[in-house]
Coordinates of C-alpha atoms and ligand atoms in Angstrom, one line a residue:
X1 CA 137.3 94.3 81.3
X2 CA 138.0 97.2 84.3
X3 CA 135.6 100.2 83.8
X4 CA 138.3 102.7 84.4
X5 CA 140.3 101.3 81.7
X6 CA 137.2 101.8 79.2
X7 CA 136.8 105.5 80.4
X8 CA 140.3 106.4 79.8
X9 CA 140.2 104.4 76.3
X10 CA 136.7 105.5 75.3
X11 CA 134.8 108.1 77.0
X12 CA 131.9 109.1 77.5
X13 CA 131.4 105.2 78.3
X14 CA 127.5 104.3 78.0
X15 CA 126.0 102.1 80.5
X16 CA 122.5 100.8 81.7
X17 CA 121.2 99.9 85.3
X18 CA 119.0 97.2 85.9
X19 CA 117.3 95.8 89.2
X20 CA 117.0 91.9 89.6
X21 CA 113.6 90.9 88.8
X22 CA 111.3 89.0 91.3
X23 CA 110.4 85.8 89.4
X24 CA 111.7 83.9 86.3
X25 CA 109.2 85.2 84.1
X26 CA 110.9 88.8 85.3
X27 CA 114.1 87.6 84.2
X28 CA 113.1 86.4 80.7
X29 CA 111.8 89.9 80.2
X30 CA 114.9 91.4 81.5
X31 CA 116.9 89.3 79.4
X32 CA 115.0 90.4 76.3
X33 CA 115.3 94.3 77.7
X34 CA 119.3 93.5 77.8
X35 CA 119.2 92.1 74.2
X36 CA 117.4 95.0 72.7
X37 CA 119.8 97.3 74.4
X38 CA 122.8 95.6 72.8
X39 CA 123.0 97.4 69.4
X40 CA 124.0 100.5 71.3
X41 CA 127.2 98.7 72.2
X42 CA 127.1 99.7 76.1
X43 CA 130.2 99.8 77.6
X44 CA 128.8 98.1 80.8
X45 CA 125.7 97.1 82.5
X46 CA 124.8 97.6 86.3
X47 CA 122.8 95.2 88.6
X48 CA 121.5 96.9 91.7
X49 CA 121.7 95.4 95.1
X50 CA 118.1 95.4 96.9
X51 CA 117.6 97.0 100.2
X52 CA 118.9 95.2 102.9
X53 CA 120.5 92.4 101.0
X54 CA 117.3 91.3 100.0
X55 CA 118.4 90.6 96.5
X56 CA 122.0 89.2 97.4
X57 CA 121.4 85.7 95.5
X58 CA 119.6 87.2 92.7
X59 CA 122.2 90.0 92.0
X60 CA 125.0 87.6 92.0
X61 CA 123.1 85.4 89.4
X62 CA 122.2 88.1 87.2
X63 CA 125.6 89.5 87.3
X64 CA 127.3 86.1 86.7
X65 CA 125.0 85.6 84.0
X66 CA 125.9 88.5 82.1
X67 CA 129.4 88.2 82.4
X68 CA 129.2 84.4 81.4
X69 CA 126.5 84.6 78.3
X70 CA 126.0 88.4 77.2
X71 CA 129.1 89.7 76.0
X72 CA 128.7 93.0 77.9
X73 CA 130.6 93.8 81.2
X74 CA 128.7 93.7 84.2
X75 CA 129.1 96.1 87.3
X76 CA 127.9 94.7 90.5
X77 CA 126.4 97.0 93.0
X78 CA 127.0 95.9 96.7
X79 CA 125.5 97.3 99.7
X80 CA 126.8 97.4 103.6
X81 CA 123.1 97.3 104.9
X82 CA 122.8 94.1 107.1
X83 CA 125.7 92.5 106.1
X84 CA 128.9 91.6 108.4
X85 CA 132.1 91.9 107.4
X86 CA 132.4 88.2 106.8
X87 CA 129.4 88.1 104.5
X88 CA 130.9 90.7 102.2
X89 CA 134.2 89.0 102.1
X90 CA 132.2 85.9 100.8
X91 CA 130.2 87.9 98.3
X92 CA 133.3 89.6 97.0
X93 CA 135.2 86.4 96.6
X94 CA 132.1 84.9 95.0
X95 CA 132.3 87.9 92.2
X96 CA 135.8 87.6 91.9
X97 CA 135.5 83.7 91.2
X98 CA 132.7 84.3 88.5
X99 CA 135.1 86.9 86.9
X100 CA 133.6 90.0 87.9
X101 CA 135.9 92.9 87.6
X102 CA 133.9 95.8 88.7
X103 CA 131.9 96.7 92.1
X104 CA 130.1 99.7 93.0
X105 CA 130.4 100.2 96.4
X106 CA 127.5 101.5 98.2
X107 CA 126.1 102.3 101.8
X108 CA 122.7 101.4 100.5
X109 CA 119.4 102.4 101.6
X110 CA 117.5 100.9 104.8
X111 CA 115.4 98.1 104.2
X112 CA 111.3 99.2 103.7
X113 CA 110.0 100.6 107.1
X114 CA 113.2 101.6 108.8
X115 CA 113.9 105.2 108.6
X116 CA 117.2 105.4 109.1
X117 CA 120.6 103.2 108.2
X118 CA 121.9 101.5 111.1
X119 CA 125.4 100.0 111.0
X120 CA 125.9 96.5 112.0
X121 CA 128.6 96.3 114.8
X122 CA 130.4 93.7 112.8
X123 CA 129.5 95.2 109.3
X124 CA 130.5 98.7 107.7
X125 CA 129.3 102.1 108.7
X126 CA 129.7 103.7 105.2
X127 CA 130.7 103.3 101.6
X128 CA 134.3 104.3 102.4
X129 CA 134.7 101.4 104.7
X130 CA 133.4 99.0 102.1
X131 CA 135.3 100.4 99.5
X132 CA 138.5 100.0 101.7
X133 CA 137.8 96.5 102.9
X134 CA 137.3 95.4 99.1
X135 CA 140.3 97.3 97.8
X136 CA 142.6 95.4 100.5
X137 CA 141.3 91.9 99.9
X138 CA 141.3 92.3 96.2
X139 CA 143.7 95.1 94.9
X140 CA 143.0 94.3 91.3
X141 CA 139.2 95.0 91.3
X142 CA 138.1 98.0 89.7
X143 CA 135.6 100.0 92.1
X144 CA 132.9 102.5 91.8
X145 CA 130.8 104.3 94.2
X146 CA 128.1 106.9 94.3
X147 CA 128.2 110.6 94.6
X148 CA 125.5 113.2 95.0
X149 CA 125.5 116.4 93.0
X150 CA 122.9 118.0 94.8
X151 CA 124.4 116.9 98.4
X152 CA 123.3 113.4 100.0
X153 CA 119.9 114.0 102.2
X154 CA 121.6 113.0 105.3
X155 CA 124.9 115.0 104.8
X156 CA 125.4 117.8 107.5
X157 CA 126.4 120.2 104.6
X158 CA 127.5 120.2 100.9
X159 CA 131.0 120.7 102.6
X160 CA 130.7 117.7 104.7
X161 CA 129.4 115.5 101.9
X162 CA 132.3 116.2 99.8
X163 CA 134.8 115.5 102.6
X164 CA 133.2 112.0 103.0
X165 CA 133.3 111.8 99.3
X166 CA 136.9 112.5 99.2
X167 CA 138.0 110.0 102.0
X168 CA 135.8 107.3 99.8
X169 CA 137.7 107.7 96.9
X170 CA 141.0 108.0 98.8
X171 CA 140.2 104.5 100.1
X172 CA 140.6 103.4 96.9
X173 CA 137.6 104.2 94.4
X174 CA 138.5 104.4 90.5
X175 CA 135.4 106.3 89.5
X176 CA 132.0 107.7 90.6
X177 CA 128.4 107.7 89.2
X178 CA 126.4 110.5 90.2
X179 CA 122.6 110.5 91.6
X180 CA 120.0 111.6 89.0
X181 CA 119.9 115.1 88.1
X182 CA 117.9 117.1 85.6
X183 CA 120.0 120.4 85.6
X184 CA 123.2 120.1 84.0
X185 CA 124.5 123.3 86.0
X186 CA 124.1 121.2 89.2
X187 CA 126.6 118.6 87.8
X188 CA 128.9 121.1 86.3
X189 CA 129.1 122.7 89.5
X190 CA 129.6 119.5 91.4
X191 CA 132.3 118.5 88.9
X192 CA 134.3 122.0 89.8
X193 CA 133.7 121.4 93.5
X194 CA 135.0 118.1 93.1
X195 CA 138.5 119.2 91.3
X196 CA 138.8 122.0 93.8
X197 CA 138.7 119.5 96.8
X198 CA 141.2 117.2 95.4
X199 CA 138.7 114.3 93.7
X200 CA 140.2 113.7 90.7
X201 CA 138.5 110.2 89.5
X202 CA 136.1 110.2 86.5
X203 CA 132.5 111.2 87.2
X204 CA 129.9 109.4 85.3
X205 CA 126.4 111.4 84.8
X206 CA 123.5 109.6 86.2
X207 CA 120.5 109.8 83.9
X208 CA 116.8 109.0 84.5
X209 CA 114.6 109.8 81.7
X210 CA 111.0 110.8 83.4
X211 CA 108.3 108.1 82.4
X212 CA 105.7 109.0 84.8
X213 CA 104.9 112.1 87.1
X214 CA 104.1 110.5 90.4
X215 CA 107.1 108.3 90.0
X216 CA 109.5 111.0 89.3
X217 CA 108.5 112.9 92.4
X218 CA 108.5 109.8 94.4
X219 CA 112.6 109.3 93.3
X220 CA 113.3 113.1 93.7
X221 CA 111.9 113.2 97.3
X222 CA 114.0 110.1 98.3
X223 CA 117.1 111.4 96.9
X224 CA 117.3 115.0 97.3
X225 CA 117.5 116.2 93.6
X226 CA 115.5 119.1 92.4
X227 CA 113.2 119.0 89.1
X228 CA 113.9 122.0 87.4
X229 CA 110.6 124.7 87.3
X230 CA 110.2 124.6 83.5
X231 CA 110.6 120.7 83.2
X232 CA 108.0 120.3 86.3
X233 CA 105.6 122.5 84.7
X234 CA 105.9 120.8 81.6
X235 CA 105.5 117.0 83.0
X236 CA 102.3 118.2 85.2
X237 CA 100.7 120.0 81.9
X238 CA 100.3 116.4 80.6
X239 CA 100.7 114.2 83.9
X240 CA 97.6 112.2 83.1
X241 CA 98.8 111.4 79.4
X242 CA 101.6 108.6 79.9
X243 CA 102.7 109.0 76.3
X244 CA 103.1 112.9 76.5
X245 CA 105.0 112.5 79.8
X246 CA 107.3 110.1 78.4
X247 CA 108.1 112.4 75.3
X248 CA 108.9 115.3 77.6
X249 CA 111.1 112.9 79.7
X250 CA 112.9 111.6 76.4
X251 CA 113.4 115.2 75.2
X252 CA 114.9 116.4 78.4
X253 CA 117.1 113.7 79.2
X254 CA 118.3 113.8 75.2
X255 CA 119.3 117.4 75.8
X256 CA 121.0 116.9 78.9
X257 CA 122.9 114.0 77.2
X258 CA 123.9 116.1 74.3
X259 CA 125.1 119.1 76.6
X260 CA 127.1 116.7 78.8
X261 CA 128.7 115.1 75.7
X262 CA 129.8 118.5 74.7
X263 CA 131.1 119.2 78.1
X264 CA 133.5 116.1 78.2
X265 CA 131.4 114.0 80.8
X266 CA 133.3 110.9 81.6
X267 CA 130.2 108.8 81.1
X268 CA 126.5 108.6 80.6
X269 CA 124.7 105.7 83.2
X270 CA 120.9 105.3 82.5
X271 CA 118.6 104.5 85.2
X272 CA 116.4 102.1 82.9
X273 CA 113.9 100.7 85.5
X274 CA 114.5 97.7 83.8
X275 CA 112.8 99.2 80.6
X276 CA 114.4 100.2 77.1
X277 CA 112.0 102.3 75.0
X278 CA 112.7 105.7 76.5
X279 CA 116.7 104.6 76.7
X280 CA 116.7 103.3 72.9
X281 CA 115.2 106.7 71.8
X282 CA 117.6 108.6 73.7
X283 CA 120.3 106.8 72.1
X284 CA 119.3 107.5 68.7
X285 CA 119.5 111.0 69.3
X286 CA 122.8 110.9 70.8
X287 CA 124.5 108.2 68.9
X288 CA 126.3 110.4 66.4
X289 CA 127.8 112.7 68.8
X290 CA 129.1 109.6 71.0
X291 CA 130.3 108.2 67.8
X292 CA 132.4 111.4 67.2
X293 CA 133.9 111.5 70.6
X294 CA 134.5 107.8 71.2
X295 CA 135.1 106.5 67.8
X296 CA 132.6 104.0 68.3
Ligands
FAD1 P1 128.0 107.2 101.8 O1 129.1 107.5 100.9 O2 128.4 105.8 102.8 O3 127.6 108.6 102.2 C1 126.2 108.3 102.9 C2 126.0 109.5 103.9 O4 126.9 109.4 105.2 C3 126.2 110.7 103.4 O5 125.6 111.8 103.6 C4 127.5 111.1 103.7 O6 127.9 112.5 103.8 C5 127.7 110.6 105.2 N1 129.0 110.1 105.5 C6 129.8 109.1 104.7 N2 130.7 108.9 105.5 C7 130.6 109.4 106.8 C8 131.8 109.8 108.0 N3 132.7 109.1 108.0 N4 131.0 110.5 108.8 C9 130.0 111.2 108.7 N5 129.2 110.9 107.7 C10 129.5 110.2 106.7 N6 121.0 101.8 97.1 C11 120.7 100.4 97.0 O7 120.1 100.0 98.5 N7 121.2 99.6 96.2 C12 121.7 99.8 95.0 O8 122.1 98.9 94.1 C13 121.8 101.0 94.8 N8 122.8 101.7 93.6 C14 123.0 103.1 93.5 C15 123.7 103.4 92.3 C16 123.8 104.8 92.3 C17 124.9 105.5 91.1 C18 123.7 105.7 93.5 C19 123.8 107.3 93.2 C20 123.0 105.4 94.4 C21 122.5 104.0 94.5 N9 121.9 103.1 95.8 C22 121.6 102.6 96.0 C23 121.3 104.5 96.7 C24 122.4 104.8 97.7 O9 122.4 103.5 98.6 C25 121.9 105.8 98.7 O10 122.1 107.2 97.9 C26 122.6 105.8 100.2 O11 121.7 106.8 100.8 C27 123.9 106.5 100.2 O12 124.8 105.8 99.7 P2 126.1 106.1 99.4 O13 127.1 105.0 98.7 O14 126.5 107.5 98.7 O15 126.9 106.6 101.2

């Protein structure tokens, strides 16, 4: 199933992101997590690609297994970092041989310890080049890409970031998934700016339920997303109490999702960090509204 077809037939889509675990025990835990999320009938699940191609084998293995055994459509993340064009060609052919139909084309974050992304001379400089290469090689694949409602931290300006996004979409991208954000107004403003700039592909909202104060500060520092002051105050008031932080996080994400559904978002994509409790709690609160919109 091509994700773009699902978006047109039944939006908002519902999807979950996982990363490939390090060892076999982690894999078994993850399969259990995926099973526990199945009752929410996800449109697809995505599997991340580790910094510097470090999870190449594990990402491909997990994606192939999800496709073969789970009955859920996988979306394979793929990054440019440290790969030659020939290697990327092999990976994409491999995915195609496993009947994977959806790839998320990303530049990628540099490996641990390397401050900035450096393109290989025989590789790709950005996600646009990667998407264009895959589009030419396998025209039937459905391609997604990342977008950044609060602007990518390395972009010269919001306008430059949007120009780059337009070029990326024009290279053959079918849909976009946002970086995590906590203020829906940032998302709506960004969606309007995309439309004004001629970026008309569906934009799926990336949702991360806050599970820990320390962790969310680290993530937002890395990706340039802001934590709204009222949310930050609520988190900091209970930051030593894991259950209370989780409660605040689930409540905020639930309100975000309900508002996004009302405002015709193309999809909700949950950054699960391989856990299911918070995502399942949110799903319980939004499922009736999702059902009304999608008929699912
Ligand atoms: P690009 O679209 O290439 O943009 C990167 C920067 O370069 C931007 O500032 C852009 O404005 C600028 N730029 C682009 N083209 C040009 C140009 N021609 N000239 C000048 N500037 C240009 N990382 C991983 O390592 N593995 C993952 O699995 C992964 N999954 C992700 C999933 C989602 C949904 C999202 C939102 C992010 C994910 N990331 C992942 C993180 C992502 O790799 C980083 O955010 C990365 O820093 C940028 O990736 P991009 O694909 O948006 O890059």
